[in-house]
XYZ file of C-alpha atoms in Angstrom:
531
model
C -28.595 0.665 18.971
C -27.751 1.688 15.407
C -24.411 1.008 13.707
C -23.743 4.756 13.892
C -24.143 4.823 17.686
C -22.128 1.604 18.035
C -19.268 3.161 16.101
C -19.315 6.237 18.330
C -19.066 3.994 21.431
C -16.353 1.818 19.920
C -14.148 4.755 18.903
C -14.726 6.482 22.267
C -13.408 3.328 23.946
C -10.369 3.331 21.630
C -9.774 6.998 22.365
C -9.800 6.305 26.106
C -7.438 3.356 25.601
C -4.852 5.408 23.698
C -5.103 8.408 25.965
C -3.951 11.952 25.334
C -2.280 11.201 22.020
C -5.768 10.713 20.556
C -7.197 13.887 22.031
C -7.852 15.395 18.559
C -10.018 12.436 17.492
C -13.798 12.984 17.640
C -15.611 9.609 17.875
C -18.701 10.929 16.103
C -16.570 12.190 13.195
C -15.124 8.699 12.840
C -18.633 7.178 12.926
C -19.643 9.555 10.158
C -16.657 8.629 8.012
C -17.408 4.942 8.532
C -21.046 5.473 7.544
C -19.826 7.224 4.396
C -17.537 4.303 3.574
C -19.801 1.327 4.229
C -18.306 -0.836 1.446
C -14.555 -1.337 1.835
C -13.928 -3.662 -1.141
C -15.419 -4.652 -4.442
C -16.056 -8.143 -3.083
C -18.237 -6.675 -0.323
C -20.234 -4.905 -3.025
C -20.451 -8.069 -5.138
C -21.851 -10.064 -2.186
C -24.275 -7.338 -1.121
C -25.653 -6.895 -4.650
C -25.756 -10.656 -5.395
C -28.013 -11.030 -2.367
C -30.272 -8.269 -3.728
C -30.449 -9.834 -7.170
C -31.217 -13.324 -5.849
C -33.986 -11.915 -3.655
C -35.428 -10.039 -6.644
C -35.323 -13.211 -8.752
C -37.286 -15.108 -6.093
C -39.826 -12.309 -5.807
C -40.289 -12.261 -9.584
C -40.885 -16.023 -9.577
C -43.725 -15.441 -7.116
C -45.126 -12.341 -8.843
C -44.185 -11.444 -12.432
C -45.213 -7.824 -11.912
C -42.075 -7.402 -9.777
C -39.643 -7.140 -12.666
C -36.382 -5.182 -12.521
C -34.932 -2.444 -14.754
C -31.644 -0.794 -15.636
C -30.094 1.754 -17.949
C -26.692 1.340 -19.624
C -23.683 3.364 -18.391
C -20.346 4.340 -19.908
C -19.019 6.548 -17.060
C -19.247 6.546 -13.284
C -20.884 9.986 -13.265
C -23.681 8.723 -15.520
C -24.405 5.805 -13.207
C -24.273 8.049 -10.154
C -26.737 10.535 -11.599
C -29.190 7.782 -12.513
C -29.274 6.479 -8.959
C -29.457 9.958 -7.455
C -32.409 10.628 -9.765
C -34.089 7.336 -8.823
C -33.802 8.110 -5.122
C -35.052 11.671 -5.627
C -38.091 10.790 -7.724
C -38.965 7.235 -6.655
C -37.664 7.343 -3.062
C -36.027 3.899 -3.317
C -33.540 2.054 -5.518
C -35.553 -1.182 -5.133
C -35.601 -3.245 -8.385
C -33.419 -0.670 -10.212
C -29.956 -1.709 -11.383
C -27.216 -0.470 -13.708
C -26.120 -2.102 -16.944
C -22.547 -2.041 -18.179
C -22.649 -2.276 -21.965
C -19.693 -3.706 -23.872
C -20.911 -1.706 -26.867
C -20.489 1.565 -24.964
C -17.113 0.502 -23.542
C -15.929 -0.097 -27.111
C -17.428 3.107 -28.489
C -16.513 5.452 -25.623
C -13.823 3.967 -23.365
C -11.161 2.424 -25.623
C -7.710 3.950 -25.897
C -7.898 3.175 -29.608
C -10.753 5.652 -29.939
C -14.334 4.798 -30.948
C -14.631 1.147 -31.919
C -17.459 -1.105 -33.114
C -18.844 -3.762 -30.783
C -16.382 -6.469 -31.806
C -14.341 -7.076 -28.628
C -11.404 -5.056 -29.954
C -11.238 -2.769 -26.912
C -9.016 -3.375 -23.944
C -10.723 -6.017 -21.834
C -9.558 -4.405 -18.584
C -11.633 -1.362 -19.564
C -14.651 -3.438 -18.577
C -13.485 -4.175 -15.029
C -12.128 -0.628 -14.719
C -15.582 0.767 -15.530
C -17.221 -1.451 -12.886
C -14.789 -0.091 -10.298
C -15.415 3.455 -11.534
C -19.191 3.060 -11.356
C -19.041 1.880 -7.775
C -16.558 4.625 -6.852
C -19.073 7.216 -8.039
C -22.001 5.450 -6.314
C -20.058 5.340 -3.050
C -19.313 9.038 -3.436
C -23.063 9.657 -3.906
C -23.596 7.988 -0.528
C -20.838 10.059 1.038
C -22.232 13.326 -0.360
C -25.825 12.633 0.671
C -24.794 11.581 4.173
C -22.580 14.672 4.494
C -25.667 16.809 3.809
C -27.545 14.901 6.507
C -24.687 15.343 8.993
C -24.611 19.103 8.256
C -28.392 19.279 8.808
C -28.044 17.275 12.049
C -25.452 19.705 13.392
C -27.643 22.673 12.461
C -30.643 21.128 14.253
C -28.551 20.465 17.374
C -27.161 24.017 17.336
C -30.711 25.364 17.073
C -31.835 23.170 19.982
C -34.446 21.504 17.745
C -34.440 18.043 19.322
C -37.351 16.745 17.242
C -35.636 17.732 13.998
C -32.367 16.256 15.170
C -34.104 12.967 15.996
C -35.763 12.916 12.581
C -32.426 13.450 10.786
C -30.687 10.888 12.991
C -33.359 8.354 11.997
C -32.634 9.073 8.314
C -28.948 8.463 8.963
C -29.578 5.220 10.865
C -31.860 3.898 8.122
C -29.956 5.286 5.155
C -30.484 3.519 1.791
C -27.294 3.228 -0.233
C -26.950 4.107 -3.897
C -25.110 0.789 -4.405
C -27.181 -1.482 -6.654
C -26.431 -4.547 -8.792
C -24.588 -4.082 -12.067
C -25.208 -6.528 -14.896
C -21.794 -6.521 -16.564
C -21.154 -7.488 -20.192
C -18.116 -9.728 -20.703
C -18.894 -10.076 -24.433
C -17.889 -13.553 -25.642
C -15.263 -13.886 -22.912
C -12.297 -12.182 -24.663
C -10.519 -15.410 -25.522
C -10.454 -19.003 -24.319
C -12.102 -20.192 -21.063
C -8.980 -19.302 -19.054
C -9.060 -15.748 -20.409
C -12.763 -15.610 -19.545
C -12.069 -16.812 -15.988
C -9.291 -14.251 -15.469
C -11.426 -11.335 -16.662
C -14.437 -12.533 -14.711
C -12.305 -12.517 -11.550
C -11.242 -8.921 -12.217
C -14.883 -7.927 -12.782
C -16.072 -9.626 -9.584
C -13.222 -8.093 -7.558
C -14.356 -4.712 -8.891
C -17.873 -5.384 -7.567
C -19.792 -7.273 -10.272
C -22.395 -9.679 -8.928
C -23.777 -10.533 -12.353
C -21.869 -11.324 -15.538
C -23.472 -11.650 -18.967
C -21.696 -13.813 -21.562
C -22.715 -14.569 -25.135
C -22.343 -17.621 -27.402
C -20.514 -15.950 -30.241
C -16.970 -16.812 -31.329
C -14.714 -14.517 -29.314
C -12.476 -13.420 -32.206
C -15.392 -13.027 -34.627
C -17.713 -11.204 -32.199
C -20.267 -8.811 -33.664
C -22.869 -6.524 -32.158
C -26.028 -8.554 -31.580
C -27.966 -6.279 -33.941
C -25.553 -6.509 -36.856
C -24.997 -9.144 -39.490
C -22.176 -11.709 -39.639
C -22.634 -13.267 -36.199
C -20.875 -16.594 -35.626
C -21.824 -18.940 -32.801
C -19.799 -21.616 -31.031
C -20.799 -25.219 -30.289
C -22.511 -25.707 -26.954
C -19.527 -27.396 -25.293
C -17.389 -24.297 -25.908
C -20.010 -21.968 -24.466
C -20.666 -24.166 -21.439
C -16.937 -24.210 -20.665
C -17.002 -20.419 -20.423
C -20.101 -20.442 -18.223
C -18.252 -22.874 -15.954
C -15.201 -20.562 -15.984
C -17.319 -17.647 -14.758
C -18.888 -19.834 -12.056
C -15.473 -20.948 -10.866
C -14.392 -17.303 -10.654
C -17.408 -16.492 -8.444
C -16.802 -19.517 -6.224
C -13.069 -18.874 -5.880
C -13.778 -15.371 -4.642
C -16.497 -16.504 -2.233
C -19.480 -15.029 -4.077
C -21.350 -18.322 -4.030
C -24.623 -16.820 -5.281
C -23.164 -14.766 -8.137
C -25.459 -14.518 -11.158
C -24.635 -15.618 -14.714
C -26.649 -14.419 -17.717
C -26.282 -16.706 -20.735
C -26.930 -14.764 -23.929
C -27.773 -16.476 -27.207
C -27.332 -14.679 -30.514
C -28.524 -17.685 -32.483
C -31.763 -16.082 -33.667
C -29.809 -13.742 -35.926
C -26.593 -15.775 -36.270
C -26.518 -17.927 -39.375
C -22.867 -19.008 -39.188
C -20.551 -21.254 -37.232
C -16.773 -21.542 -37.299
C -16.703 -25.059 -35.992
C -18.455 -28.335 -36.522
C -19.196 -29.693 -33.073
C -17.618 -32.833 -31.680
C -20.198 -35.592 -31.356
C -19.810 -38.991 -29.736
C -23.245 -40.449 -30.246
C -26.517 -39.616 -32.024
C -28.620 -37.035 -30.144
C -25.850 -35.588 -27.991
C -25.318 -31.819 -27.901
C -22.682 -31.881 -30.627
C -24.958 -33.887 -32.888
C -27.864 -31.547 -32.239
C -25.716 -28.485 -33.042
C -24.550 -30.076 -36.284
C -28.095 -31.071 -37.228
C -28.870 -27.429 -37.971
C -26.081 -27.102 -40.550
C -27.033 -26.493 -44.135
C -25.829 -29.683 -45.804
C -26.145 -31.512 -49.090
C -26.049 -35.273 -49.467
C -23.067 -36.465 -51.508
C -21.467 -39.680 -52.631
C -17.811 -40.517 -52.221
C -17.329 -39.877 -55.924
C -18.557 -36.298 -55.510
C -16.120 -35.408 -52.767
C -13.551 -32.739 -53.536
C -10.164 -32.008 -52.034
C -10.588 -30.447 -48.592
C -14.283 -31.294 -48.188
C -15.659 -31.746 -44.696
C -18.222 -34.534 -44.501
C -20.659 -35.656 -41.798
C -21.914 -39.236 -41.522
C -25.491 -39.246 -40.350
C -27.526 -42.436 -40.385
C -25.414 -43.882 -43.164
C -25.632 -40.785 -45.348
C -22.711 -38.566 -46.270
C -23.598 -34.907 -45.728
C -21.361 -32.056 -46.883
C -21.899 -28.810 -44.911
C -21.913 -25.751 -47.135
C -18.672 -23.898 -46.573
C -18.433 -20.189 -47.384
C -15.382 -18.413 -48.859
C -14.773 -17.092 -45.298
C -14.200 -20.740 -44.244
C -17.340 -20.537 -42.114
C -20.252 -22.952 -42.249
C -23.833 -21.795 -42.455
C -26.980 -23.007 -40.701
C -30.201 -23.777 -42.526
C -32.503 -20.793 -42.892
C -35.349 -20.721 -40.409
C -33.559 -22.672 -37.673
C -32.698 -19.677 -35.469
C -35.564 -20.044 -33.032
C -34.944 -23.775 -32.526
C -31.266 -23.088 -31.918
C -32.133 -20.318 -29.420
C -34.377 -22.649 -27.445
C -31.710 -25.349 -27.352
C -29.060 -22.804 -26.326
C -31.228 -21.551 -23.467
C -32.140 -24.968 -22.091
C -28.567 -26.263 -22.167
C -27.241 -23.043 -20.569
C -29.681 -23.240 -17.662
C -28.948 -26.937 -17.227
C -25.231 -26.188 -17.004
C -24.777 -23.326 -14.566
C -26.466 -20.210 -15.988
C -29.102 -18.421 -13.918
C -30.769 -16.105 -16.423
C -31.162 -15.987 -20.197
C -30.722 -13.244 -22.799
C -32.229 -13.805 -26.216
C -31.096 -11.170 -28.689
C -33.973 -10.434 -31.058
C -34.341 -8.313 -34.180
C -37.435 -6.472 -32.975
C -39.341 -5.818 -29.731
C -42.258 -8.240 -29.993
C -43.794 -9.835 -26.893
C -45.383 -12.623 -28.917
C -42.083 -13.660 -30.483
C -40.297 -13.723 -27.143
C -43.151 -15.563 -25.426
C -43.165 -18.295 -28.075
C -39.533 -19.149 -27.286
C -39.857 -18.786 -23.521
C -42.915 -21.072 -23.462
C -40.852 -23.790 -25.169
C -37.946 -23.302 -22.732
C -40.299 -23.444 -19.740
C -41.635 -26.823 -20.866
C -38.235 -28.081 -19.671
C -37.240 -25.471 -17.088
C -40.403 -23.942 -15.574
C -38.745 -20.978 -13.847
C -36.633 -19.841 -16.814
C -36.273 -16.041 -16.795
C -34.922 -13.488 -19.240
C -32.825 -10.368 -19.246
C -34.113 -8.472 -22.278
C -32.405 -5.765 -24.311
C -34.887 -2.924 -24.961
C -32.420 -1.818 -27.593
C -32.016 1.590 -29.253
C -31.095 -0.460 -32.304
C -34.823 -1.046 -32.770
C -36.941 1.656 -34.373
C -39.554 1.417 -31.626
C -41.988 3.861 -33.183
C -42.019 2.143 -36.575
C -42.059 -1.386 -35.117
C -45.045 -0.807 -32.882
C -46.983 1.221 -35.412
C -46.532 -1.639 -37.858
C -47.630 -4.144 -35.215
C -50.793 -2.123 -34.636
C -51.318 -1.716 -38.388
C -51.105 -5.496 -38.842
C -53.547 -5.996 -35.965
C -55.970 -3.563 -37.581
C -55.779 -5.537 -40.843
C -56.362 -8.836 -38.993
C -59.425 -7.304 -37.304
C -60.798 -6.092 -40.620
C -60.368 -2.377 -39.816
C -60.018 0.193 -42.566
C -56.314 1.091 -42.901
C -56.571 3.061 -46.133
C -55.466 6.230 -44.322
C -52.074 4.689 -43.512
C -48.988 3.753 -45.539
C -47.361 0.859 -43.646
C -43.924 1.664 -45.008
C -44.094 5.296 -43.855
C -45.712 4.957 -40.408
C -42.749 6.706 -38.783
C -43.924 9.958 -40.359
C -44.919 12.826 -38.040
C -48.232 13.097 -39.940
C -49.386 9.979 -38.092
C -48.436 11.166 -34.566
C -51.938 12.122 -33.510
C -53.808 9.212 -35.109
C -55.561 6.379 -33.308
C -52.940 3.949 -34.620
C -50.058 5.989 -33.211
C -51.742 6.419 -29.830
C -52.340 2.695 -29.490
C -48.737 2.011 -30.534
C -47.402 4.434 -27.914
C -49.484 2.762 -25.236
C -48.021 -0.612 -26.269
C -44.537 0.857 -26.026
C -45.356 2.235 -22.573
C -46.559 -1.153 -21.326
C -44.010 -3.271 -23.228
C -41.932 -4.012 -20.142
C -44.938 -4.837 -18.010
C -46.441 -7.028 -20.740
C -43.145 -8.750 -21.473
C -42.631 -9.592 -17.829
C -46.180 -10.821 -17.340
C -46.362 -12.957 -20.487
C -42.840 -13.646 -21.740
C -40.800 -14.359 -18.603
C -38.716 -11.155 -18.660
C -37.237 -10.614 -15.200
C -35.004 -7.707 -16.147
C -35.470 -4.975 -18.732
C -32.533 -2.860 -19.775
C -31.700 -0.231 -22.349
C -28.143 -0.820 -23.492
C -27.146 2.577 -24.912
C -29.513 5.263 -23.560
C -26.891 7.725 -22.303
C -24.900 7.478 -25.552
C -27.994 8.871 -27.275
C -29.053 11.341 -24.584
C -25.548 12.838 -24.488
C -25.619 13.291 -28.262
C -29.124 14.793 -28.260
C -28.558 17.228 -25.404
C -25.207 18.347 -26.796
C -26.757 18.905 -30.244
C -29.540 21.007 -28.754
C -27.080 23.151 -26.790
C -24.596 23.585 -29.632
C -27.104 24.585 -32.292
C -28.343 27.458 -30.140
C -25.074 28.515 -28.488
C -23.042 28.758 -31.686
C -25.881 30.432 -33.584
C -27.695 33.543 -32.313
C -28.691 32.422 -28.805
C -25.269 32.569 -27.207
C -25.366 32.193 -23.428
C -29.160 32.055 -23.397
C -29.013 28.633 -25.037
C -27.159 27.331 -21.974
C -29.065 29.280 -19.345
C -32.530 28.548 -20.689
C -31.917 24.985 -21.884
C -29.674 23.782 -19.059
C -29.085 25.853 -15.939
C -32.590 27.248 -15.478
C -34.013 23.748 -15.842
C -31.466 22.351 -13.380
C -32.579 24.924 -10.791
C -36.287 24.447 -11.373
C -36.139 20.663 -11.482
C -33.872 20.423 -8.459
C -30.972 18.791 -10.287
C -28.193 18.493 -7.721
C -25.458 19.051 -10.322
C -26.380 22.730 -10.621
C -24.157 22.956 -7.517
C -21.335 21.234 -9.332
C -18.707 22.002 -6.638
C -20.758 20.147 -4.079
C -21.331 17.263 -6.476
C -17.584 16.973 -7.066
C -16.977 16.620 -3.306
C -15.941 20.111 -2.266
C -18.188 20.168 0.825
C -17.079 16.689 1.874
C -13.513 17.939 1.694
C -14.414 20.944 3.877
C -15.959 18.640 6.459
C -12.820 16.515 6.544
C -10.656 19.625 6.895
C -12.647 20.520 9.997
C -12.164 16.996 11.383
C -8.419 17.210 10.811
C -7.614 20.856 11.652
C -10.594 22.193 13.582
C -11.019 25.993 13.488
C -7.754 26.315 11.525
C -9.273 24.581 8.504
C -9.156 26.555 5.244
C -12.562 25.878 3.710
C -13.927 26.523 0.221
C -17.558 26.883 1.213
C -17.435 30.378 2.702
C -19.465 33.434 1.807
C -17.548 34.097 -1.420
C -18.292 30.695 -2.924
C -20.510 31.375 -5.934
C -22.344 28.111 -5.300
C -24.196 30.052 -2.592
C -26.194 31.627 -5.434
C -27.995 28.290 -5.800
C -29.306 27.873 -2.239
């Protein structure tokens, strides 16, 4: 017997127990409301989605073609529409997640207004957005089930038992819109205690996966900007431990931690690491510092000096009071970051790169897997990359290596529209199309995400509407570019009253007041024009 039928039986028994005072209660209506509210707390969501993510990780280990994907969100409605679209077009949410981008929280959710990605926004905005995303996803479940319940009642009223059985089967085997969210906690918003407290809030809101980076919290920069400052490994590992303790305290024993390293593009450190003996983590971190050998006579007031193998080494200190790493050490530091993170509680890795290049990523992952064979990545398919130019240049360079004639191309201007229909551009587009598949097969990428897609799509669609509407197109710009396409593509939001929950409210009014219910969905509702 399905959970739906069990709930009908259970409530019918309660109704009998409480007698005539419960005469207005319909057991099937209660079963429907319970089905529409499957997840009662954020912790239930965190556990459900952690189980999904762990299963997906195991399946990827067995078959690298089974990678996962997500798109970044900055509002619950955006996340809801993505999952509704996935279910409509792909029939299942399997292997599709959501990504919560700290960049978009800063740019679009802060009470200070638009901010750069520097952890200046309110940290509770992150946990609030997780809760909002799951509120909208739960509402998507409620709306879709309400449509099924309405169809079930219509089939019963028509005496169509086969149709009723078919719809009942859909209800009994309903697939929720609830999926894992990979949530960005930046550099932890303070010390390890602050990281732990925020991680708890995020998990209580529903997060099964938290991504944390190895930058200095109060110097944090976007991963694709300059001026990034990393922390010694001990500091970062303490924050990874803080997140793990938060998961364990709340009973999400299989919560997922993504350790992100920005070392590839970070040339600075604020601290010289503590080291107790040669070759320990602190010593390894310090070994990458850009130093010059000095004698005691050359020391100046305030100099910091390292003693290595009997030599005095003075790290180069910048006017900002930061120390710099030697040029060309980024990849080695990334590999060390990744290995130590996985050895100390992290589950997945994130290597922030300056370009989308499978070969570059693979080179680092191969080195990591020499130590940890099942190391896996979450990879940022970032809008900060000029994908067209990058891949056209990669193909150009491959042509040169193969001895092909490239005289028809200017490598510096390959973004130009004049190249769009060339062989080079077509090969580049195919490489872009297969980048995720290739990266997962060859470079250990378990999860592909785009951090800021809806920031850009909102800007593009608004620009297209505004330039026509405020010029000579007027209402036609909206009708032709938006509403007509919504109708023809079957976009549910064309019936915006239904999407906002009006029909669910009508259903509840009927539960509560029966025939006396004042409903909004009558013959004069203009949404009827979109049947």
